[in-house]
PDB file of C-alpha atoms and ligand atoms in Angstrom:
ATOM      1  CA  MET A   1       0.156  -0.179   0.188  1.00 48.00           C
ATOM      2  CA  LEU A   2       2.994   2.150  -0.986  1.00 52.00           C
ATOM      3  CA  PHE A   3       0.708   4.988  -2.514  1.00 58.00           C
ATOM      4  CA  GLN A   4      -2.360   4.950  -0.052  1.00 60.00           C
ATOM      5  CA  LYS A   5      -2.719   8.270   1.346  1.00 61.00           C
ATOM      6  CA  LYS A   6      -6.249   8.429   2.475  1.00 64.00           C
ATOM      7  CA  PRO A   7      -7.385  11.514   4.023  1.00 71.00           C
ATOM      8  CA  LYS A   8      -8.158  11.718   7.884  1.00 75.00           C
ATOM      9  CA  ASN A   9     -11.786  10.550   8.648  1.00 91.00           C
ATOM     10  CA  LEU A  10     -12.753   9.736   5.138  1.00 97.00           C
ATOM     11  CA  THR A  11     -14.642   6.162   4.493  1.00 98.00           C
ATOM     12  CA  ILE A  12     -13.239   4.999   1.573  1.00 98.00           C
ATOM     13  CA  PRO A  13     -15.532   3.005  -0.745  1.00 98.00           C
ATOM     14  CA  LYS A  14     -14.251  -0.778  -1.816  1.00 98.00           C
ATOM     15  CA  HIS A  15     -15.987  -0.448  -5.346  1.00 99.00           C
ATOM     16  CA  LEU A  16     -16.773   2.781  -6.773  1.00 99.00           C
ATOM     17  CA  ALA A  17     -19.060   3.434 -10.147  1.00 99.00           C
ATOM     18  CA  ILE A  18     -19.216   6.422 -12.309  1.00 99.00           C
ATOM     19  CA  ILE A  19     -21.200   7.509 -14.905  1.00 99.00           C
ATOM     20  CA  LEU A  20     -19.063   9.502 -16.741  1.00 98.00           C
ATOM     21  CA  ASP A  21     -21.436  11.962 -18.354  1.00 98.00           C
ATOM     22  CA  GLY A  22     -21.557  15.550 -20.084  1.00 98.00           C
ATOM     23  CA  ASN A  23     -18.521  15.305 -21.940  1.00 98.00           C
ATOM     24  CA  GLY A  24     -20.552  16.686 -25.298  1.00 98.00           C
ATOM     25  CA  ARG A  25     -22.056  19.849 -23.271  1.00 98.00           C
ATOM     26  CA  TRP A  26     -18.362  20.289 -21.822  1.00 98.00           C
ATOM     27  CA  ALA A  27     -17.335  20.619 -25.201  1.00 98.00           C
ATOM     28  CA  LYS A  28     -19.915  22.546 -26.766  1.00 98.00           C
ATOM     29  CA  ARG A  29     -19.717  25.121 -24.011  1.00 98.00           C
ATOM     30  CA  ARG A  30     -16.043  26.002 -25.134  1.00 98.00           C
ATOM     31  CA  GLY A  31     -17.076  25.837 -28.707  1.00 98.00           C
ATOM     32  CA  MET A  32     -15.541  22.913 -29.268  1.00 98.00           C
ATOM     33  CA  PRO A  33     -16.954  19.669 -31.188  1.00 98.00           C
ATOM     34  CA  ARG A  34     -18.485  16.959 -28.621  1.00 98.00           C
ATOM     35  CA  THR A  35     -15.515  14.608 -29.601  1.00 98.00           C
ATOM     36  CA  PHE A  36     -12.915  16.996 -28.022  1.00 98.00           C
ATOM     37  CA  GLY A  37     -15.309  16.588 -24.719  1.00 98.00           C
ATOM     38  CA  HIS A  38     -14.354  12.670 -25.090  1.00 98.00           C
ATOM     39  CA  GLN A  39     -10.873  13.007 -25.707  1.00 98.00           C
ATOM     40  CA  VAL A  40     -10.683  15.034 -22.195  1.00 98.00           C
ATOM     41  CA  GLY A  41     -12.905  12.521 -20.767  1.00 98.00           C
ATOM     42  CA  ILE A  42     -10.694   9.747 -21.485  1.00 98.00           C
ATOM     43  CA  GLU A  43      -7.889  11.394 -20.441  1.00 98.00           C
ATOM     44  CA  ASN A  44      -9.754  11.926 -17.120  1.00 98.00           C
ATOM     45  CA  ILE A  45     -10.658   8.204 -16.683  1.00 98.00           C
ATOM     46  CA  ARG A  46      -6.883   7.816 -16.238  1.00 98.00           C
ATOM     47  CA  SER A  47      -6.295  10.571 -13.571  1.00 98.00           C
ATOM     48  CA  ILE A  48      -9.316   9.626 -11.563  1.00 98.00           C
ATOM     49  CA  ALA A  49      -8.233   5.870 -11.650  1.00 98.00           C
ATOM     50  CA  ILE A  50      -4.738   7.147 -10.525  1.00 98.00           C
ATOM     51  CA  GLU A  51      -6.670   9.083  -7.486  1.00 98.00           C
ATOM     52  CA  CYS A  52      -8.604   6.074  -6.771  1.00 98.00           C
ATOM     53  CA  SER A  53      -5.666   4.185  -6.530  1.00 98.00           C
ATOM     54  CA  LYS A  54      -3.822   6.563  -3.955  1.00 98.00           C
ATOM     55  CA  LEU A  55      -6.881   6.702  -1.799  1.00 98.00           C
ATOM     56  CA  GLY A  56      -6.982   2.789  -1.578  1.00 98.00           C
ATOM     57  CA  ILE A  57     -10.275   2.317  -3.458  1.00 98.00           C
ATOM     58  CA  LYS A  58     -10.127  -1.327  -4.760  1.00 98.00           C
ATOM     59  CA  ALA A  59     -12.207  -0.968  -7.660  1.00 99.00           C
ATOM     60  CA  LEU A  60     -13.396   1.698  -9.736  1.00 99.00           C
ATOM     61  CA  SER A  61     -16.143   0.948 -12.472  1.00 99.00           C
ATOM     62  CA  VAL A  62     -16.885   3.683 -15.249  1.00 99.00           C
ATOM     63  CA  TYR A  63     -19.386   3.528 -17.834  1.00 98.00           C
ATOM     64  CA  ALA A  64     -17.391   4.657 -21.230  1.00 98.00           C
ATOM     65  CA  PHE A  65     -20.410   3.293 -23.665  1.00 98.00           C
ATOM     66  CA  SER A  66     -23.397   2.116 -23.236  1.00 99.00           C
ATOM     67  CA  THR A  67     -25.543  -0.822 -25.524  1.00 98.00           C
ATOM     68  CA  GLU A  68     -27.687   2.440 -26.011  1.00 98.00           C
ATOM     69  CA  ASN A  69     -24.618   4.728 -27.485  1.00 98.00           C
ATOM     70  CA  TRP A  70     -25.068   3.358 -30.777  1.00 98.00           C
ATOM     71  CA  ALA A  71     -27.906   5.497 -31.503  1.00 98.00           C
ATOM     72  CA  ARG A  72     -25.683   8.658 -31.534  1.00 98.00           C
ATOM     73  CA  PRO A  73     -24.578  10.014 -35.070  1.00 98.00           C
ATOM     74  CA  GLN A  74     -22.277   7.694 -37.052  1.00 98.00           C
ATOM     75  CA  ALA A  75     -19.173   9.887 -36.725  1.00 98.00           C
ATOM     76  CA  GLU A  76     -19.678  10.345 -32.620  1.00 98.00           C
ATOM     77  CA  VAL A  77     -20.064   6.292 -32.683  1.00 98.00           C
ATOM     78  CA  ASP A  78     -16.655   5.963 -34.722  1.00 98.00           C
ATOM     79  CA  TYR A  79     -14.729   8.389 -32.491  1.00 98.00           C
ATOM     80  CA  LEU A  80     -16.122   6.545 -29.595  1.00 98.00           C
ATOM     81  CA  MET A  81     -14.773   3.157 -31.045  1.00 98.00           C
ATOM     82  CA  THR A  82     -11.276   4.661 -30.985  1.00 98.00           C
ATOM     83  CA  MET A  83     -11.792   4.777 -27.280  1.00 98.00           C
ATOM     84  CA  PRO A  84      -9.754   1.378 -26.682  1.00 98.00           C
ATOM     85  CA  ALA A  85      -6.696   2.559 -28.686  1.00 98.00           C
ATOM     86  CA  GLN A  86      -6.779   5.701 -26.706  1.00 98.00           C
ATOM     87  CA  PHE A  87      -6.688   3.501 -23.582  1.00 98.00           C
ATOM     88  CA  GLU A  88      -4.018   1.483 -24.420  1.00 97.00           C
ATOM     89  CA  LYS A  89      -1.984   4.581 -25.206  1.00 97.00           C
ATOM     90  CA  GLN A  90      -2.971   6.310 -22.107  1.00 95.00           C
ATOM     91  CA  PHE A  91      -2.791   3.384 -19.606  1.00 95.00           C
ATOM     92  CA  LYS A  92       1.285   2.853 -19.777  1.00 90.00           C
ATOM     93  CA  ASP A  93       4.000   3.957 -17.261  1.00 88.00           C
ATOM     94  CA  ASP A  94       1.456   5.179 -14.554  1.00 91.00           C
ATOM     95  CA  PHE A  95      -0.692   2.615 -14.728  1.00 96.00           C
ATOM     96  CA  GLU A  96       2.214  -0.047 -14.362  1.00 96.00           C
ATOM     97  CA  LYS A  97       3.715   2.428 -11.485  1.00 96.00           C
ATOM     98  CA  TYR A  98       0.672   2.192  -9.342  1.00 97.00           C
ATOM     99  CA  ASP A  99      -0.099  -1.694 -10.292  1.00 97.00           C
ATOM    100  CA  ILE A 100      -3.778  -0.743 -11.767  1.00 98.00           C
ATOM    101  CA  ARG A 101      -5.448  -3.825 -13.468  1.00 98.00           C
ATOM    102  CA  VAL A 102      -7.470  -2.956 -16.273  1.00 98.00           C
ATOM    103  CA  VAL A 103     -10.973  -5.409 -16.654  1.00 98.00           C
ATOM    104  CA  PHE A 104     -13.716  -4.577 -19.575  1.00 98.00           C
ATOM    105  CA  SER A 105     -17.374  -5.240 -18.878  1.00 99.00           C
ATOM    106  CA  GLY A 106     -19.669  -5.167 -21.721  1.00 98.00           C
ATOM    107  CA  ARG A 107     -20.813  -7.259 -25.060  1.00 98.00           C
ATOM    108  CA  LYS A 108     -18.094  -8.428 -27.440  1.00 98.00           C
ATOM    109  CA  THR A 109     -19.864  -9.270 -30.308  1.00 98.00           C
ATOM    110  CA  LYS A 110     -20.650  -5.854 -31.773  1.00 98.00           C
ATOM    111  CA  MET A 111     -17.558  -3.947 -31.798  1.00 98.00           C
ATOM    112  CA  SER A 112     -14.705  -4.653 -34.192  1.00 98.00           C
ATOM    113  CA  ALA A 113     -12.321  -7.512 -34.218  1.00 98.00           C
ATOM    114  CA  GLU A 114      -9.466  -4.992 -33.577  1.00 98.00           C
ATOM    115  CA  ASN A 115     -11.233  -3.102 -30.712  1.00 98.00           C
ATOM    116  CA  LYS A 116     -11.672  -6.767 -29.140  1.00 98.00           C
ATOM    117  CA  GLU A 117      -8.193  -7.598 -29.598  1.00 98.00           C
ATOM    118  CA  ILE A 118      -7.008  -4.449 -28.085  1.00 98.00           C
ATOM    119  CA  LEU A 119      -9.393  -4.911 -25.102  1.00 98.00           C
ATOM    120  CA  GLU A 120      -8.152  -8.436 -24.590  1.00 98.00           C
ATOM    121  CA  ARG A 121      -4.472  -7.412 -24.980  1.00 98.00           C
ATOM    122  CA  ILE A 122      -4.755  -4.530 -22.085  1.00 98.00           C
ATOM    123  CA  THR A 123      -6.369  -6.959 -19.754  1.00 98.00           C
ATOM    124  CA  SER A 124      -3.949  -9.473 -20.342  1.00 97.00           C
ATOM    125  CA  ASN A 125      -0.832  -7.040 -19.698  1.00 96.00           C
ATOM    126  CA  THR A 126      -2.416  -6.021 -16.806  1.00 97.00           C
ATOM    127  CA  ALA A 127      -3.605  -9.297 -15.175  1.00 97.00           C
ATOM    128  CA  ASN A 128      -0.988 -10.100 -12.597  1.00 97.00           C
ATOM    129  CA  ARG A 129      -1.504  -6.532 -11.104  1.00 97.00           C
ATOM    130  CA  SER A 130      -2.906  -6.473  -7.357  1.00 97.00           C
ATOM    131  CA  GLY A 131      -3.613  -2.791  -7.261  1.00 98.00           C
ATOM    132  CA  LEU A 132      -7.081  -1.140  -8.221  1.00 98.00           C
ATOM    133  CA  ILE A 133      -9.137  -2.787 -10.762  1.00 98.00           C
ATOM    134  CA  LEU A 134     -10.342  -0.241 -13.371  1.00 98.00           C
ATOM    135  CA  ASN A 135     -13.365  -1.617 -14.712  1.00 98.00           C
ATOM    136  CA  ILE A 136     -14.029  -0.034 -18.009  1.00 98.00           C
ATOM    137  CA  CYS A 137     -17.964  -0.573 -19.172  1.00 99.00           C
ATOM    138  CA  PHE A 138     -17.464  -0.418 -22.796  1.00 98.00           C
ATOM    139  CA  ASP A 139     -20.468  -1.744 -24.906  1.00 99.00           C
ATOM    140  CA  TYR A 140     -22.057  -2.109 -21.678  1.00 99.00           C
ATOM    141  CA  GLY A 141     -25.922  -2.282 -20.527  1.00 99.00           C
ATOM    142  CA  SER A 142     -27.450  -3.832 -17.189  1.00 99.00           C
ATOM    143  CA  TYR A 143     -30.323  -5.149 -19.502  1.00 99.00           C
ATOM    144  CA  TYR A 144     -27.562  -7.062 -21.592  1.00 99.00           C
ATOM    145  CA  GLU A 145     -25.934  -8.443 -18.872  1.00 99.00           C
ATOM    146  CA  ILE A 146     -28.667  -9.734 -16.695  1.00 98.00           C
ATOM    147  CA  THR A 147     -30.237 -11.406 -19.763  1.00 98.00           C
ATOM    148  CA  GLU A 148     -26.717 -12.986 -20.588  1.00 98.00           C
ATOM    149  CA  ALA A 149     -26.910 -14.036 -16.884  1.00 98.00           C
ATOM    150  CA  VAL A 150     -30.437 -15.749 -16.854  1.00 98.00           C
ATOM    151  CA  LYS A 151     -29.264 -17.584 -20.479  1.00 98.00           C
ATOM    152  CA  SER A 152     -26.058 -18.860 -18.648  1.00 98.00           C
ATOM    153  CA  ILE A 153     -27.797 -19.864 -15.782  1.00 98.00           C
ATOM    154  CA  SER A 154     -30.801 -21.673 -17.555  1.00 98.00           C
ATOM    155  CA  GLU A 155     -28.530 -23.473 -19.656  1.00 98.00           C
ATOM    156  CA  ALA A 156     -26.477 -24.800 -16.795  1.00 98.00           C
ATOM    157  CA  ALA A 157     -29.825 -25.677 -15.133  1.00 98.00           C
ATOM    158  CA  MET A 158     -30.617 -27.771 -18.324  1.00 98.00           C
ATOM    159  CA  ASN A 159     -27.612 -29.314 -18.304  1.00 98.00           C
ATOM    160  CA  HIS A 160     -28.136 -30.225 -14.355  1.00 97.00           C
ATOM    161  CA  GLU A 161     -24.865 -28.368 -13.455  1.00 98.00           C
ATOM    162  CA  ILE A 162     -27.365 -26.229 -11.155  1.00 98.00           C
ATOM    163  CA  GLU A 163     -30.962 -27.098  -9.321  1.00 98.00           C
ATOM    164  CA  VAL A 164     -33.469 -24.392  -9.802  1.00 98.00           C
ATOM    165  CA  SER A 165     -34.063 -24.561  -6.262  1.00 98.00           C
ATOM    166  CA  ASP A 166     -30.149 -23.561  -5.495  1.00 98.00           C
ATOM    167  CA  ILE A 167     -30.300 -20.165  -7.644  1.00 98.00           C
ATOM    168  CA  THR A 168     -29.597 -17.402  -5.093  1.00 98.00           C
ATOM    169  CA  PRO A 169     -28.846 -13.846  -5.547  1.00 98.00           C
ATOM    170  CA  GLU A 170     -25.315 -14.719  -4.842  1.00 98.00           C
ATOM    171  CA  VAL A 171     -25.395 -17.207  -7.879  1.00 98.00           C
ATOM    172  CA  ILE A 172     -26.760 -14.639 -10.217  1.00 98.00           C
ATOM    173  CA  SER A 173     -24.195 -12.078  -8.686  1.00 98.00           C
ATOM    174  CA  SER A 174     -21.637 -14.746  -9.677  1.00 98.00           C
ATOM    175  CA  TYR A 175     -23.000 -14.782 -13.585  1.00 98.00           C
ATOM    176  CA  LEU A 176     -22.639 -10.855 -13.724  1.00 99.00           C
ATOM    177  CA  PHE A 177     -19.349  -9.094 -15.283  1.00 98.00           C
ATOM    178  CA  THR A 178     -18.470  -7.852 -11.561  1.00 98.00           C
ATOM    179  CA  ALA A 179     -18.503 -11.223 -10.403  1.00 98.00           C
ATOM    180  CA  ASN A 180     -14.830 -10.682  -8.904  1.00 98.00           C
ATOM    181  CA  LEU A 181     -15.305  -7.472  -7.766  1.00 98.00           C
ATOM    182  CA  PRO A 182     -16.585  -6.166  -4.429  1.00 98.00           C
ATOM    183  CA  PRO A 183     -20.279  -4.950  -3.785  1.00 98.00           C
ATOM    184  CA  LEU A 184     -20.630  -1.630  -5.050  1.00 98.00           C
ATOM    185  CA  ASP A 185     -20.758   1.147  -2.278  1.00 98.00           C
ATOM    186  CA  LEU A 186     -20.770   4.460  -4.135  1.00 98.00           C
ATOM    187  CA  PHE A 187     -22.739   5.335  -7.545  1.00 98.00           C
ATOM    188  CA  ILE A 188     -21.777   8.689  -8.947  1.00 99.00           C
ATOM    189  CA  ARG A 189     -23.131  10.321 -12.123  1.00 99.00           C
ATOM    190  CA  THR A 190     -21.883  13.644 -13.377  1.00 99.00           C
ATOM    191  CA  SER A 191     -23.508  16.236 -15.324  1.00 98.00           C
ATOM    192  CA  GLY A 192     -26.670  16.762 -13.498  1.00 98.00           C
ATOM    193  CA  GLU A 193     -28.861  14.128 -15.288  1.00 98.00           C
ATOM    194  CA  ILE A 194     -30.817  11.957 -12.208  1.00 98.00           C
ATOM    195  CA  ARG A 195     -30.951   8.741 -13.718  1.00 98.00           C
ATOM    196  CA  LEU A 196     -28.982   5.465 -14.125  1.00 98.00           C
ATOM    197  CA  SER A 197     -29.105   5.018 -17.992  1.00 98.00           C
ATOM    198  CA  ASN A 198     -29.050   0.919 -17.528  1.00 99.00           C
ATOM    199  CA  TYR A 199     -25.605   0.970 -15.397  1.00 99.00           C
ATOM    200  CA  LEU A 200     -24.897  -1.609 -12.905  1.00 99.00           C
ATOM    201  CA  LEU A 201     -28.769  -2.162 -11.964  1.00 98.00           C
ATOM    202  CA  TRP A 202     -28.417  -5.124  -9.774  1.00 98.00           C
ATOM    203  CA  GLN A 203     -25.187  -3.961  -8.279  1.00 98.00           C
ATOM    204  CA  ALA A 204     -26.654  -0.674  -7.087  1.00 98.00           C
ATOM    205  CA  ALA A 205     -29.419  -2.227  -5.268  1.00 98.00           C
ATOM    206  CA  TYR A 206     -27.896  -0.753  -2.098  1.00 98.00           C
ATOM    207  CA  SER A 207     -25.134   1.654  -3.075  1.00 98.00           C
ATOM    208  CA  GLU A 208     -25.154   5.214  -2.295  1.00 98.00           C
ATOM    209  CA  LEU A 209     -25.960   7.402  -5.125  1.00 98.00           C
ATOM    210  CA  TYR A 210     -24.277  10.572  -5.660  1.00 98.00           C
ATOM    211  CA  PHE A 211     -25.325  13.339  -8.369  1.00 98.00           C
ATOM    212  CA  THR A 212     -23.253  16.052  -9.290  1.00 98.00           C
ATOM    213  CA  LYS A 213     -23.556  18.811 -11.770  1.00 98.00           C
ATOM    214  CA  VAL A 214     -19.999  18.657 -12.764  1.00 98.00           C
ATOM    215  CA  PRO A 215     -19.490  17.666 -16.170  1.00 98.00           C
ATOM    216  CA  TRP A 216     -17.023  14.480 -16.352  1.00 98.00           C
ATOM    217  CA  PRO A 217     -14.512  16.311 -17.816  1.00 98.00           C
ATOM    218  CA  ALA A 218     -14.213  18.919 -14.960  1.00 98.00           C
ATOM    219  CA  PHE A 219     -14.717  16.050 -12.323  1.00 98.00           C
ATOM    220  CA  ASP A 220     -11.331  16.370 -10.852  1.00 98.00           C
ATOM    221  CA  LYS A 221      -9.543  15.332  -7.448  1.00 98.00           C
ATOM    222  CA  LYS A 222     -11.430  17.735  -5.462  1.00 98.00           C
ATOM    223  CA  GLN A 223     -14.909  16.765  -6.745  1.00 98.00           C
ATOM    224  CA  LEU A 224     -13.648  12.881  -5.867  1.00 98.00           C
ATOM    225  CA  LEU A 225     -13.288  13.906  -2.349  1.00 98.00           C
ATOM    226  CA  LEU A 226     -16.616  16.143  -2.090  1.00 98.00           C
ATOM    227  CA  ALA A 227     -18.111  12.532  -3.136  1.00 98.00           C
ATOM    228  CA  LEU A 228     -16.289  10.726  -0.825  1.00 98.00           C
ATOM    229  CA  GLU A 229     -17.311  13.166   2.004  1.00 98.00           C
ATOM    230  CA  GLU A 230     -20.892  12.702   1.268  1.00 98.00           C
ATOM    231  CA  PHE A 231     -20.442   8.923   1.286  1.00 98.00           C
ATOM    232  CA  THR A 232     -18.528   9.271   4.702  1.00 98.00           C
ATOM    233  CA  ASN A 233     -21.733  11.075   6.137  1.00 97.00           C
ATOM    234  CA  ARG A 234     -24.463   8.498   4.359  1.00 97.00           C
ATOM    235  CA  ASP A 235     -25.781   6.070   7.035  1.00 96.00           C
ATOM    236  CA  ARG A 236     -26.143   3.061   5.593  1.00 97.00           C
ATOM    237  CA  ARG A 237     -28.743   0.767   7.215  1.00 97.00           C
ATOM    238  CA  TYR A 238     -29.565  -1.951   4.674  1.00 96.00           C
ATOM    239  CA  GLY A 239     -33.163  -2.235   6.016  1.00 97.00           C
ATOM    240  CA  GLY A 240     -32.051  -2.421   9.802  1.00 97.00           C
ATOM    241  CA  LEU A 241     -32.064   0.415  11.977  1.00 95.00           C
ATOM    242  CA  LYS A 242     -29.443   2.853  13.016  1.00 83.00           C
ATOM    243  CA  GLY A 243     -26.394   1.085  14.744  1.00 65.00           C
TER     244      GLY A 243
HETATM  245  C1  IPE B 301     -20.706  10.892 -21.777  1.00 67.38           C
HETATM  246  O1  IPE B 301     -20.801  12.414 -22.165  1.00 67.38           O
HETATM  247  C2  IPE B 301     -19.895   9.918 -22.315  1.00 67.38           C
HETATM  248  C3  IPE B 301     -20.684   8.943 -23.403  1.00 67.38           C
HETATM  249  C4  IPE B 301     -21.499   8.644 -23.456  1.00 67.38           C
HETATM  250  C5  IPE B 301     -19.774   8.275 -24.291  1.00 67.38           C
HETATM  251  P1  IPE B 301     -21.878  12.573 -23.263  1.00 67.38           P
HETATM  252  O2  IPE B 301     -21.563  12.200 -24.620  1.00 67.38           O
HETATM  253  O3  IPE B 301     -23.242  11.712 -23.372  1.00 67.38           O
HETATM  254  O4  IPE B 301     -21.982  14.017 -23.113  1.00 67.38           O
HETATM  255  P2  IPE B 301     -23.475  14.900 -22.968  1.00 67.38           P
HETATM  256  O5  IPE B 301     -24.270  14.357 -21.918  1.00 67.38           O
HETATM  257  O6  IPE B 301     -24.061  14.865 -24.316  1.00 67.38           O
HETATM  258  O7  IPE B 301     -23.056  16.300 -22.783  1.00 67.38           O
HETATM  259  C1  IPE B 302     -24.756   7.168 -20.144  1.00 67.38           C
HETATM  260  O1  IPE B 302     -24.884   8.688 -20.425  1.00 67.38           O
HETATM  261  C2  IPE B 302     -23.865   6.503 -20.861  1.00 67.38           C
HETATM  262  C3  IPE B 302     -22.269   6.435 -20.522  1.00 67.38           C
HETATM  263  C4  IPE B 302     -22.053   7.427 -19.760  1.00 67.38           C
HETATM  264  C5  IPE B 302     -21.668   5.812 -21.657  1.00 67.38           C
HETATM  265  P1  IPE B 302     -25.714   9.049 -21.659  1.00 67.38           P
HETATM  266  O2  IPE B 302     -25.422  10.386 -21.927  1.00 67.38           O
HETATM  267  O3  IPE B 302     -25.580   8.080 -22.911  1.00 67.38           O
HETATM  268  O4  IPE B 302     -27.039   8.649 -20.881  1.00 67.38           O
HETATM  269  P2  IPE B 302     -28.549   9.072 -21.253  1.00 67.38           P
HETATM  270  O5  IPE B 302     -28.808   9.152 -22.933  1.00 67.38           O
HETATM  271  O6  IPE B 302     -28.625  10.853 -20.923  1.00 67.38           O
HETATM  272  O7  IPE B 302     -29.714   8.664 -20.209  1.00 67.38           O
HETATM  273 MG1   MG B 303     -24.648  12.274 -21.961  1.00 67.38          MG
END
């Protein structure tokens, strides 16, 4: 834990998820194309992952491209599909230094073969690291994730690998992309929208939700600490009574 420097009295979530929203609007306000916002947004994933690593957060999930985002204009989709190559360039030295492992959650069937290869390469190149897990959700959607889990569990039941009566919430969790990540403690959405947009719906069942008007490209360490302060002050009761 060489790099850990947790500010005093702050409760650190084990698993933080962020809907990194507002790239386009942030760029437009600056008279720039939406893609510029995405570029700065991608760089910010790197910066915030490093901050999370320093704070001792175990897992950071980020929503980089949703199963619904294919509905955007083709030119914007084309730019967003350059994200894997940009990740590969960005996640070099610092990520090695901070021992950050990168994993990807999402559908692998619609993206180009080249992107699939890049994602696999990043995953395998960082697989032996033991620091922060950066889970990049790319062509991710909860409906897709849960539907795939239902299909796999049904197949296992048909093959008598599992009894229907043995299907529990824990079993379902083990079929999701997040199976190896800690439970989701804190869920942040930037840029003012108050909705979940098909992100981590199962995992967020008991997460603390935090919405900020700050757009993703402007969400910095100070903003992260504000969210963690609020998280620290939340009373998590899980249906019980105040402890
Ligand atoms: C979030 O920013 C990034 C992605 C969805 C890929 P947006 O592109 O949604 O930006 P706004 O919300 O239109 O400003
Ligand atoms: C959610 O943002 C998806 C990602 C951040 C990748 P959107 O901008 O696509 O969500 P909506 O359309 O406002 O719900
Ligand atoms: Mg948006």
